[in-house]
Amino acid sequence: MVEGRWAVSSSTLLTEEQKQLVFARLPNKITEEGVLLVKSQSERSQLGNKQQVIRKMNQLISAALVKRKVRRPTKPTAASKEKRLESKKKNTYTKENRKKIDRNEYR
């Protein structure tokens, strides 16, 4: 098993804003001292595990630094509204047919 450590808090590669993003988006991977911790034991060789740890760290950091798009809420389409209303009508009809028949109504 290979364990990779990188001190994010004392790193000069990242700006303060980037460090804050990394801390916010990777809280389970960063220790209280501000060290990013990544382990690997999937390969049979130590060298393979080291390469895997470096690859994982690079992926984690780059994914944490990607700016996320803001989701714009969309309005339901006309077809989806129609489908919903049709479904409600069908449900109403089904429940209406479950009622007991009033005998006085047919006399």
mmCIF file of C-alpha atoms in Angstrom:
data_model
loop_
_atom_site.group_PDB
_atom_site.id
_atom_site.type_symbol
_atom_site.label_atom_id
_atom_site.label_comp_id
_atom_site.label_asym_id
_atom_site.label_seq_id
_atom_site.Cartn_x
_atom_site.Cartn_y
_atom_site.Cartn_z
ATOM 1 C CA MET A 1 0.000 0.000 0.000
ATOM 2 C CA VAL A 2 1.262 3.439 -0.930
ATOM 3 C CA GLU A 3 0.103 6.570 0.839
ATOM 4 C CA GLY A 4 0.543 9.979 -0.764
ATOM 5 C CA ARG A 5 0.536 13.176 1.279
ATOM 6 C CA TRP A 6 0.436 16.763 0.039
ATOM 7 C CA ALA A 7 0.312 19.782 2.339
ATOM 8 C CA VAL A 8 -2.355 21.894 0.677
ATOM 9 C CA SER A 9 -2.271 24.641 3.298
ATOM 10 C CA SER A 10 1.463 25.317 2.881
ATOM 11 C CA SER A 11 1.558 24.786 -0.895
ATOM 12 C CA THR A 12 2.761 27.632 -3.108
ATOM 13 C CA LEU A 13 1.211 26.118 -6.240
ATOM 14 C CA LEU A 14 -2.307 27.244 -5.345
ATOM 15 C CA THR A 15 -3.712 30.682 -4.595
ATOM 16 C CA GLU A 16 -5.661 31.274 -1.393
ATOM 17 C CA GLU A 17 -8.987 31.091 -3.258
ATOM 18 C CA GLN A 18 -7.996 27.788 -4.836
ATOM 19 C CA LYS A 19 -6.927 26.420 -1.446
ATOM 20 C CA GLN A 20 -10.308 27.366 0.009
ATOM 21 C CA LEU A 21 -12.045 25.585 -2.881
ATOM 22 C CA VAL A 22 -9.969 22.450 -2.315
ATOM 23 C CA PHE A 23 -10.705 22.490 1.428
ATOM 24 C CA ALA A 24 -14.423 23.000 0.791
ATOM 25 C CA ARG A 25 -14.781 20.313 -1.880
ATOM 26 C CA LEU A 26 -12.499 17.620 -0.416
ATOM 27 C CA PRO A 27 -13.214 17.682 3.331
ATOM 28 C CA ASN A 28 -13.023 13.888 3.731
ATOM 29 C CA LYS A 29 -9.646 13.620 2.008
ATOM 30 C CA ILE A 30 -7.897 16.447 3.906
ATOM 31 C CA THR A 31 -6.682 16.026 7.481
ATOM 32 C CA GLU A 32 -7.013 18.614 10.241
ATOM 33 C CA GLU A 33 -3.444 19.748 9.551
ATOM 34 C CA GLY A 34 -4.353 20.596 5.947
ATOM 35 C CA VAL A 35 -2.719 17.569 4.320
ATOM 36 C CA LEU A 36 -4.345 15.821 1.359
ATOM 37 C CA LEU A 37 -4.143 12.066 1.923
ATOM 38 C CA VAL A 38 -4.534 9.534 -0.903
ATOM 39 C CA LYS A 39 -3.909 5.774 -0.663
ATOM 40 C CA SER A 40 -3.596 3.062 -3.284
ATOM 41 C CA GLN A 41 -3.071 -0.678 -3.147
ATOM 42 C CA SER A 42 -4.698 -1.802 -6.368
ATOM 43 C CA GLU A 43 -1.459 -2.496 -8.254
ATOM 44 C CA ARG A 44 0.915 -5.348 -7.506
ATOM 45 C CA SER A 45 4.029 -3.178 -7.558
ATOM 46 C CA GLN A 46 4.944 -0.240 -5.372
ATOM 47 C CA LEU A 47 5.814 1.845 -8.430
ATOM 48 C CA GLY A 48 2.390 1.192 -9.938
ATOM 49 C CA ASN A 49 0.719 2.244 -6.700
ATOM 50 C CA LYS A 50 2.845 5.421 -6.559
ATOM 51 C CA GLN A 51 1.794 6.336 -10.076
ATOM 52 C CA GLN A 52 -1.819 5.629 -9.192
ATOM 53 C CA VAL A 53 -1.599 7.879 -6.102
ATOM 54 C CA ILE A 54 -0.156 10.733 -8.160
ATOM 55 C CA ARG A 55 -2.854 10.263 -10.802
ATOM 56 C CA LYS A 56 -5.602 10.240 -8.142
ATOM 57 C CA MET A 57 -4.227 13.395 -6.505
ATOM 58 C CA ASN A 58 -4.082 15.227 -9.824
ATOM 59 C CA GLN A 59 -7.645 14.187 -10.638
ATOM 60 C CA LEU A 60 -8.948 15.211 -7.206
ATOM 61 C CA ILE A 61 -7.285 18.622 -7.294
ATOM 62 C CA SER A 62 -8.317 19.385 -10.874
ATOM 63 C CA ALA A 63 -11.907 18.275 -10.187
ATOM 64 C CA ALA A 64 -12.050 20.429 -7.053
ATOM 65 C CA LEU A 65 -10.828 23.497 -8.949
ATOM 66 C CA VAL A 66 -13.309 23.222 -11.827
ATOM 67 C CA LYS A 67 -15.890 25.976 -11.649
ATOM 68 C CA ARG A 68 -19.346 24.453 -11.488
ATOM 69 C CA LYS A 69 -22.103 25.698 -13.731
ATOM 70 C CA VAL A 70 -25.105 27.290 -12.073
ATOM 71 C CA ARG A 71 -28.269 25.371 -12.829
ATOM 72 C CA ARG A 72 -30.940 27.497 -14.415
ATOM 73 C CA PRO A 73 -34.405 26.219 -13.604
ATOM 74 C CA THR A 74 -36.426 25.376 -16.697
ATOM 75 C CA LYS A 75 -40.141 25.593 -17.244
ATOM 76 C CA PRO A 76 -42.100 22.426 -17.972
ATOM 77 C CA THR A 77 -42.860 21.864 -21.646
ATOM 78 C CA ALA A 78 -46.376 21.981 -23.037
ATOM 79 C CA ALA A 79 -46.247 18.236 -23.706
ATOM 80 C CA SER A 80 -45.253 17.455 -20.115
ATOM 81 C CA LYS A 81 -48.056 19.661 -18.773
ATOM 82 C CA GLU A 82 -50.543 17.913 -21.048
ATOM 83 C CA LYS A 83 -49.260 14.503 -19.980
ATOM 84 C CA ARG A 84 -49.582 15.444 -16.297
ATOM 85 C CA LEU A 85 -53.149 16.697 -16.735
ATOM 86 C CA GLU A 86 -54.091 13.607 -18.737
ATOM 87 C CA SER A 87 -52.706 11.425 -15.964
ATOM 88 C CA LYS A 88 -54.712 13.340 -13.372
ATOM 89 C CA LYS A 89 -57.902 12.936 -15.408
ATOM 90 C CA LYS A 90 -57.305 9.207 -15.714
ATOM 91 C CA ASN A 91 -56.681 8.954 -11.961
ATOM 92 C CA THR A 92 -59.863 10.902 -11.231
ATOM 93 C CA TYR A 93 -61.877 8.647 -13.533
ATOM 94 C CA THR A 94 -60.439 5.515 -11.866
ATOM 95 C CA LYS A 95 -61.271 6.767 -8.379
ATOM 96 C CA GLU A 96 -64.717 7.897 -9.480
ATOM 97 C CA ASN A 97 -65.479 4.339 -10.620
ATOM 98 C CA ARG A 98 -64.544 2.946 -7.199
ATOM 99 C CA LYS A 99 -67.470 4.688 -5.520
ATOM 100 C CA LYS A 100 -70.532 2.718 -4.555
ATOM 101 C CA ILE A 101 -73.486 3.031 -6.874
ATOM 102 C CA ASP A 102 -76.365 5.039 -5.455
ATOM 103 C CA ARG A 103 -79.517 2.976 -6.152
ATOM 104 C CA ASN A 104 -81.831 5.966 -5.824
ATOM 105 C CA GLU A 105 -80.132 7.596 -8.774
ATOM 106 C CA TYR A 106 -81.374 4.967 -11.260
ATOM 107 C CA ARG A 107 -85.039 4.717 -10.152
#
